[in-house]
Coordinates of C-alpha atoms and ligand atoms in Angstrom, one line a residue:
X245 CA 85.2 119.2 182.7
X246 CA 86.1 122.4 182.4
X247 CA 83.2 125.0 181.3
X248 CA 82.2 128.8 180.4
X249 CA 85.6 130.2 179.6
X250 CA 85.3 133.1 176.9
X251 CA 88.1 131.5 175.1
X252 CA 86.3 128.3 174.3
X253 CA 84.9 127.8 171.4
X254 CA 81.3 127.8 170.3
X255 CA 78.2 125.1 171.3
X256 CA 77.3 123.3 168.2
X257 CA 73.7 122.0 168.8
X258 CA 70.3 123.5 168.7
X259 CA 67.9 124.3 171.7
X260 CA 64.8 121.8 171.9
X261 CA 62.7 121.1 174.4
X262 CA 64.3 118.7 176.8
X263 CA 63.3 114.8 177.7
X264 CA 62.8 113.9 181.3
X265 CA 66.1 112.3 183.0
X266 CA 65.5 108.7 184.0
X267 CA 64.4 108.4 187.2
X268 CA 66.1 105.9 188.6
X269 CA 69.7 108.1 187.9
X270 CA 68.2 111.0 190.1
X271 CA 69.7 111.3 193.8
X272 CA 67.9 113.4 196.3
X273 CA 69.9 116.3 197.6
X274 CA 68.0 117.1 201.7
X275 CA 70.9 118.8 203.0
X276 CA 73.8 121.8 201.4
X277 CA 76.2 119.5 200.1
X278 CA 78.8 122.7 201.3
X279 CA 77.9 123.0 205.5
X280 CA 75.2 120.3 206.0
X281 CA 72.1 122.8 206.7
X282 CA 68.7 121.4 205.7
X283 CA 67.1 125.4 206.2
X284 CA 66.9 126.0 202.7
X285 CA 64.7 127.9 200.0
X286 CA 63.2 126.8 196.7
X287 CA 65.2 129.6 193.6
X288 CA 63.9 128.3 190.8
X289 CA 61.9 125.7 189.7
X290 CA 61.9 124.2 185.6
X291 CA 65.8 124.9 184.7
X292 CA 66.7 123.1 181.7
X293 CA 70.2 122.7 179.6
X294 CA 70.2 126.3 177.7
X295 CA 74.1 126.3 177.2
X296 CA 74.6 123.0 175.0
X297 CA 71.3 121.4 175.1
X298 CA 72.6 118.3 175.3
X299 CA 71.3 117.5 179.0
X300 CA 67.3 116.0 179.1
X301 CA 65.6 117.2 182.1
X302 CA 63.9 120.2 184.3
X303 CA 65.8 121.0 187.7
X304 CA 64.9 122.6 191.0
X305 CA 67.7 124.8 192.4
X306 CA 67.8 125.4 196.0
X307 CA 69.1 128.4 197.6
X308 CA 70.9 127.0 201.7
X309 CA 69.7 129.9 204.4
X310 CA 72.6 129.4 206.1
X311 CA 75.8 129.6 203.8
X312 CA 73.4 131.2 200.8
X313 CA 75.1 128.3 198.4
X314 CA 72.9 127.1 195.7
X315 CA 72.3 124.0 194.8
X316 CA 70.3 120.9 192.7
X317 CA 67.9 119.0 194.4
X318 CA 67.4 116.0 193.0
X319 CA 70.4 115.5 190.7
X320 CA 72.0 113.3 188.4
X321 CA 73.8 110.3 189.9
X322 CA 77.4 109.9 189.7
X323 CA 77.1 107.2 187.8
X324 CA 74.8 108.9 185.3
X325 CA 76.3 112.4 185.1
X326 CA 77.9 111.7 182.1
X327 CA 74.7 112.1 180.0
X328 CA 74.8 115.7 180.8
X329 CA 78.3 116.2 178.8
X330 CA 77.2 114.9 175.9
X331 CA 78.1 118.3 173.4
X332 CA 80.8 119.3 176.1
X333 CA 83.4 121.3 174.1
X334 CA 86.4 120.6 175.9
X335 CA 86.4 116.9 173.9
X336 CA 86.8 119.1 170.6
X337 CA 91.1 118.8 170.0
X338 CA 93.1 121.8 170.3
X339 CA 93.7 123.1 167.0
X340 CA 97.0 124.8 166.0
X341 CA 96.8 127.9 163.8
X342 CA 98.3 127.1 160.4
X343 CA 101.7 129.3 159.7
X344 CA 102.2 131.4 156.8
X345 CA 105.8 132.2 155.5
X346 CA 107.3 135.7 155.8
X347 CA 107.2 135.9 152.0
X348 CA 103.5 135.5 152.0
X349 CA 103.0 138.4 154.2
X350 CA 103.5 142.1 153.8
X351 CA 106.2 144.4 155.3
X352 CA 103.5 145.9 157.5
X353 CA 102.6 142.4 159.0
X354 CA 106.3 141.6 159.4
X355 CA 107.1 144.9 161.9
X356 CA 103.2 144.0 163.3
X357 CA 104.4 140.5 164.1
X358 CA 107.9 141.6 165.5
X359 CA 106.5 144.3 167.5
X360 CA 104.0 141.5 168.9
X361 CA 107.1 139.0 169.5
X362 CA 108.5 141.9 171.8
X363 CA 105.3 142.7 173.5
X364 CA 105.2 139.0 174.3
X365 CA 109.2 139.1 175.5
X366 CA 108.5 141.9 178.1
X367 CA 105.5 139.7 179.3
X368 CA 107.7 136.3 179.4
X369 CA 110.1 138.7 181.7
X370 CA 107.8 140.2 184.1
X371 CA 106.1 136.4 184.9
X372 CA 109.4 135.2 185.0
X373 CA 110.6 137.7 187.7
X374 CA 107.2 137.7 189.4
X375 CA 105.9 134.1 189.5
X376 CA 109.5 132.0 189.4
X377 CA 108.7 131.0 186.0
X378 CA 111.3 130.2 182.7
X379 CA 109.4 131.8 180.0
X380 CA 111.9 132.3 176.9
X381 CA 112.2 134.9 175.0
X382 CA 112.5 138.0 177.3
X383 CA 113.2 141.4 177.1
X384 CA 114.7 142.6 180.2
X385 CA 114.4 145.3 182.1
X386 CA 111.2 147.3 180.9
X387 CA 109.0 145.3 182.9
X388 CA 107.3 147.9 184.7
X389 CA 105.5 148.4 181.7
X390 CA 103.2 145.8 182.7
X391 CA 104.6 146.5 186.6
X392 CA 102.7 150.2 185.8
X393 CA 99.8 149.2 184.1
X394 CA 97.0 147.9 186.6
X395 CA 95.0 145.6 183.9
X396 CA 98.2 144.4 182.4
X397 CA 99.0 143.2 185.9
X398 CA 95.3 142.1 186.1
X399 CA 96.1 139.8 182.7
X400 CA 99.3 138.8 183.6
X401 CA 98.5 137.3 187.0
X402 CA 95.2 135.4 185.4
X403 CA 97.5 133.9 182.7
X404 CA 99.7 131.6 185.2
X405 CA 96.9 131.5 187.9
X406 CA 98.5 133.7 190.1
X407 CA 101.2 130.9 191.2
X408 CA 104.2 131.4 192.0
X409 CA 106.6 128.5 191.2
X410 CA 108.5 127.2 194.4
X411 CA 111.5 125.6 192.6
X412 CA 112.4 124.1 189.2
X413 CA 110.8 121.2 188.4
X414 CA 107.8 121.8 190.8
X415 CA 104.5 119.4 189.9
X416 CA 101.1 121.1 189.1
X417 CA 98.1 119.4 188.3
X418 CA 95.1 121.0 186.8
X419 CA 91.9 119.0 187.7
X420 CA 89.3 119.6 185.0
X421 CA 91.8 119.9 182.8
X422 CA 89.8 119.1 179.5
X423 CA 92.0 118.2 177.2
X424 CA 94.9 120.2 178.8
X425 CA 95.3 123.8 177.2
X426 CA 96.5 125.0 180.4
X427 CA 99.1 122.3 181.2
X428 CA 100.7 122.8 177.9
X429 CA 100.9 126.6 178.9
X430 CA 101.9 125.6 182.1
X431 CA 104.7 123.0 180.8
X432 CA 106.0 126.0 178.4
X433 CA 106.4 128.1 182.0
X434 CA 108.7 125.5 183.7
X435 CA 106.6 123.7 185.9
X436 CA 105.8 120.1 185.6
X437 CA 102.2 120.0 185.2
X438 CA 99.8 117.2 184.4
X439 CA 95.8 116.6 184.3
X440 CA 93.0 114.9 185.6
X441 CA 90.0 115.3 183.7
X442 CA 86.8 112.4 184.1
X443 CA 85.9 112.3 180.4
X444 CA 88.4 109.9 178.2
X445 CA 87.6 111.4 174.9
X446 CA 88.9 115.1 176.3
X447 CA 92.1 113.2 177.5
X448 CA 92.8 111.6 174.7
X449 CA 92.7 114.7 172.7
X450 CA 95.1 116.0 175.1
X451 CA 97.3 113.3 175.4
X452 CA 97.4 113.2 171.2
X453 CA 99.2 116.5 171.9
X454 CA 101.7 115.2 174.4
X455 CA 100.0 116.2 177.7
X456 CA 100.0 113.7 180.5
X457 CA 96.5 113.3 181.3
X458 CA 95.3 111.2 183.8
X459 CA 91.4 109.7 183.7
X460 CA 89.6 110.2 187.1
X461 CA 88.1 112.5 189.5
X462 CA 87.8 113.8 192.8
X463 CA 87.5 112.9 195.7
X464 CA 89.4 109.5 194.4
X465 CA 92.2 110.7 192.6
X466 CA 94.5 107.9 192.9
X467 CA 97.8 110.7 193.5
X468 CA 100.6 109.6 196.0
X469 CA 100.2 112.2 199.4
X470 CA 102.1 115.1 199.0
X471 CA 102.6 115.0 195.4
X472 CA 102.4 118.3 194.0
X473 CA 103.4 121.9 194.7
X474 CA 100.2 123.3 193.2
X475 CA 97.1 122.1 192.1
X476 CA 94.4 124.3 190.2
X477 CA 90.4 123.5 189.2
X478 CA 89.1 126.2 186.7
X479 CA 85.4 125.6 186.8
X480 CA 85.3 122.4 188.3
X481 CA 84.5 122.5 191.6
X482 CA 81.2 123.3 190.9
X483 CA 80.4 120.2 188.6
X484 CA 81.3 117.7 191.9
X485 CA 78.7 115.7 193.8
X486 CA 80.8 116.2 197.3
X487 CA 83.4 119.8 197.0
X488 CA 84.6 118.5 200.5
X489 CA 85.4 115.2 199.8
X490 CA 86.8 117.0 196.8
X491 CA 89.0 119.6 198.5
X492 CA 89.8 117.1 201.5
X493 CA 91.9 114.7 198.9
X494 CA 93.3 117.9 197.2
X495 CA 94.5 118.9 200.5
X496 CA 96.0 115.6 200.3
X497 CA 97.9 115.5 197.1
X498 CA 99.2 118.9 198.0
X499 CA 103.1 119.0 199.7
X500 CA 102.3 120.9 202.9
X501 CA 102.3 124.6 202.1
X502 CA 101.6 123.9 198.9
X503 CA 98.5 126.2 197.0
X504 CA 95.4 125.4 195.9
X505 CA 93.6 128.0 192.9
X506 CA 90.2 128.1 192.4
X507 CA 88.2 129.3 189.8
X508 CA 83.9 129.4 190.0
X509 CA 81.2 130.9 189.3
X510 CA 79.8 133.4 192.2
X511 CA 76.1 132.7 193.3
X512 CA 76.4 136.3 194.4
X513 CA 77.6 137.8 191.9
X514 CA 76.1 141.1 190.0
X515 CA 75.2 139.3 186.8
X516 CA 73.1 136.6 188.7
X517 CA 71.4 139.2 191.1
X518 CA 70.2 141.0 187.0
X519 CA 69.5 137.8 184.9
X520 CA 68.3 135.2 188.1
X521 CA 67.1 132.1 186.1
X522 CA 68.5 132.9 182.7
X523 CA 72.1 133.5 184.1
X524 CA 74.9 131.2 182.0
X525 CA 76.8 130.3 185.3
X526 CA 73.7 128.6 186.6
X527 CA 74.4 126.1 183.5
X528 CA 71.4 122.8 185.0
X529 CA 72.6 120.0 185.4
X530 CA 76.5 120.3 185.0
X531 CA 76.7 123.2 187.8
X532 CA 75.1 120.9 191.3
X533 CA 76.9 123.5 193.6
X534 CA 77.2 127.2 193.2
X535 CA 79.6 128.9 195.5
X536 CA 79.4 132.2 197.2
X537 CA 83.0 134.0 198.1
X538 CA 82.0 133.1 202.1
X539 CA 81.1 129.5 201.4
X540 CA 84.1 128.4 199.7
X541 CA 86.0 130.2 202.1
X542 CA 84.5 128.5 204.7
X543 CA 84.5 125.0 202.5
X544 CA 88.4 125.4 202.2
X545 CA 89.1 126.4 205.5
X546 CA 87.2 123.4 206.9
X547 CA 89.0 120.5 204.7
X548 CA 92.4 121.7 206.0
X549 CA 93.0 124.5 203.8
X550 CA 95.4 127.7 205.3
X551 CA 96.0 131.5 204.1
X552 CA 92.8 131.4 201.8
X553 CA 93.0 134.8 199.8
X554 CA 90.5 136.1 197.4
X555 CA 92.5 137.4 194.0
X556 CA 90.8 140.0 191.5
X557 CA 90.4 139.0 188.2
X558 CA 90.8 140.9 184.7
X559 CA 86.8 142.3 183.9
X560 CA 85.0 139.4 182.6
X561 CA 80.9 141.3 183.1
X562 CA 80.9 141.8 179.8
X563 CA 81.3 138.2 178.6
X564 CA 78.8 136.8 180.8
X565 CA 76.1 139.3 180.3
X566 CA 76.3 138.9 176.4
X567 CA 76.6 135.1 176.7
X568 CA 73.2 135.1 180.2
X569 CA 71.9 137.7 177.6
X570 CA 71.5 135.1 174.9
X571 CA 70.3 132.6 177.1
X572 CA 67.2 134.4 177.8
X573 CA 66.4 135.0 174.4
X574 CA 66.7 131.4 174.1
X575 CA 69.5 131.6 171.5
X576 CA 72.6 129.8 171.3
X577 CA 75.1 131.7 174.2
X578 CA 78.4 130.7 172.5
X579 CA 77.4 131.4 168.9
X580 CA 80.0 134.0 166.5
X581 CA 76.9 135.4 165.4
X582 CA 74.8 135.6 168.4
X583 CA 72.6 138.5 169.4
X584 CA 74.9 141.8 171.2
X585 CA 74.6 143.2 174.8
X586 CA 71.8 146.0 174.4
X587 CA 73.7 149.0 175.1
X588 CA 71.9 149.3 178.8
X589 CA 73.0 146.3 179.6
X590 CA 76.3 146.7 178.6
X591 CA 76.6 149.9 180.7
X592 CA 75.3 147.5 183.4
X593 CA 78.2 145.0 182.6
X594 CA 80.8 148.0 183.1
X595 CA 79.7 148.9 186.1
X596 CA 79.6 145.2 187.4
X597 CA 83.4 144.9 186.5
X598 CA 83.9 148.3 188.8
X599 CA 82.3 146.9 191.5
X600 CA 84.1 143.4 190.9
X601 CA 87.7 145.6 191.3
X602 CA 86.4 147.0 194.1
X603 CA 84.9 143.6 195.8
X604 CA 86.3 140.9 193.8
X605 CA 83.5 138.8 196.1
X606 CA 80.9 140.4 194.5
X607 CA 82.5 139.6 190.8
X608 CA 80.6 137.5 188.0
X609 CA 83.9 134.7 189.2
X610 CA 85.1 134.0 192.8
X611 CA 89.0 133.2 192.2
X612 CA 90.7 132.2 195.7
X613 CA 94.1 130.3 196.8
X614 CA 94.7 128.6 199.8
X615 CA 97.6 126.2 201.1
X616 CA 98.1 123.3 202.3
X617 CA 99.0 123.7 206.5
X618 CA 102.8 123.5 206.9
Ligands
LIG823 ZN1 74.8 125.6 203.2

């Protein structure tokens, strides 16, 4: 379930005008599905599926007056959600890239490869000394090359999901977790990590690759209580019917004091304030909640949730003008070859990512942790 990560590779089908959704698999939505408030405001009326245009349908969002939340009203049924992730990329397997010997290669590429391998060695040593992990090789003691280097600390902290690993052996799960890049990075750190993803073809390319991938969803995951150290949800709390619910039985599966991260787009961000309809993150009818910083904050801190901290993230502007960009040209958003950020615009990303460093609420992603109370 995981969406609209840069790394991901492209959308495959064509834009088209899209059918109606069947009638009978539309819910109403009267009240924020985040704080309950039925004072709300109409954002934008005829929003169709112009990421994969796989999803038939034309959506009303609704913007809550009193937590500032967006979301779909009516929507798909649980039950009938499914029709929406037809084209979903994360069912596409991982692929491996192919190796080459060293005698196919020249000199040049041999040092560029070894000076790459050590490059990679200081990185495996500063995680491992800041985030408990066991990454192998490592180059120790120049760390505070990355220690010194504000993005490179930036990078380093988005790679493990700013978690720091309690003990050896520690259980993660990733919910969302497609078909399980992230455990198999997080498995190569030390920790014990697993998935939960709802779509059976995304786990079964995962578990083809070895990854323990469970089929389900929030809010009824089926876990033991206290299960796991940490649990994380890159862009997935925004594709659930209830978040509370949701976070309420994550709260669950959590050992006390154990963190929660959580990646999503921001309803307030700068690139949504610019591109309003066309922006990516808005992505009708996958996305039924959009979060502001405050109301996840709040949403956390109401289904048991403690020490909820905002993190910066490395500048990501840039990817989601180009890709919002391409939206309202009504092109393909993922495509290789898709149209470039005019150079305005891109000016307009830059300053976006400034402002993002400066207050990460206001960034194109909200990115928090919180623990489970003691
Ligand atoms: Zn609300």
């Amino acid at each position: 379930m995981r969406s609209l990560l840069p790394s991901d590779p492209d959308a495959r089908s064509g834009p088209g005008e899209p059918n109606p959704w069947p009638e009978h698999e539309l819910e109403t939505v009267e009240r924020c599905p985040l704080c309950g408030s039925r004072d709300r405001r109409m954002l934008y009326q005829g929003l169709a599926d112009r990421v994969f245009f796989c999803a038939p349908g034309k959506w009303t969002l609704y913007r809550c007056n009193a937590c500032n939340s967006g979301y779909l009203d009516p929507r798909p049924t649980v039950e009938s959600i499914g029709r929406a992730y037809a084209s979903y990329y994360t069912h596409e397997p991982a692929g491996g890239r192919a190796q080459t010997s060293i005698a196919g290669r020249g000199l040049r590429r041999v040092l560029q490869d070894n000076y790459a391998a050590s490059k990679k060695a200081v990185l495996n040593d500063y995680l491992n000394a800041n985030y408990n992990l066991e990454l192998r090789p490592t180059l120790p003691w120049i760390r505070w090359a990355i220690s010194a280097s504000p993005r490179r600390r930036l990078n380093a902290g988005m790679m493990v999901r700013h978690l720091v690993r309690k003990r050896p052996g520690a259980r993660l799960l990733d919910i969302g977790c497609g078909n399980g890049a992230f455990i198999g990075w997080a498995r190569t750190c030390g920790w014990a990590a697993e998935g939960l993803d709802p779509d059976p073809r995304a786990a079964a390319a995962g578990r083809a690759r070895g990854m323990p991938i469970t089929v389900g969803s929030l809010p009824d995951t089926g876990f033991p209580e206290a299960r796991f150290s940490a649990v994380t949800m890159s862009h997935s709390i925004e594709h659930l019917h209830d978040p509370a619910a949701g976070l309420r039985e994550v709260c669950r599966i959590l050992e006390p004091g154990g963190t929660l991260w959580i990646a999503t787009p921001n309803f307030a961000s700068a690139g949504h304030a610019f591109f309003g309809s066309d922006w990516l993150a808005l992505d009708s009818p996958r996305h039924l909640v959009l979060f502001t910083a405050s109301s996840l904050i709040s949403t956390l801190s109401a289904t048991g949730f403690v020490a909820i901290r905002p993190v910066r993230r490395p500048p990501i502007a840039e990817w989601y003008f180009t890709t919002s960009h391409r939206v309202a040209l009504r092109d393909e958003p993922f495509s290789r070859d898709g149209s470039e950020l005019p150079f305005g615009l891109r000016l307009r990303a830059v300053v976006a990512d400034w402002q993002a460093l400066l207050r990460p609420t206001r960034g194109e992603e909200i990115i928090v942790t919180a623990e489970r109370q003691q």
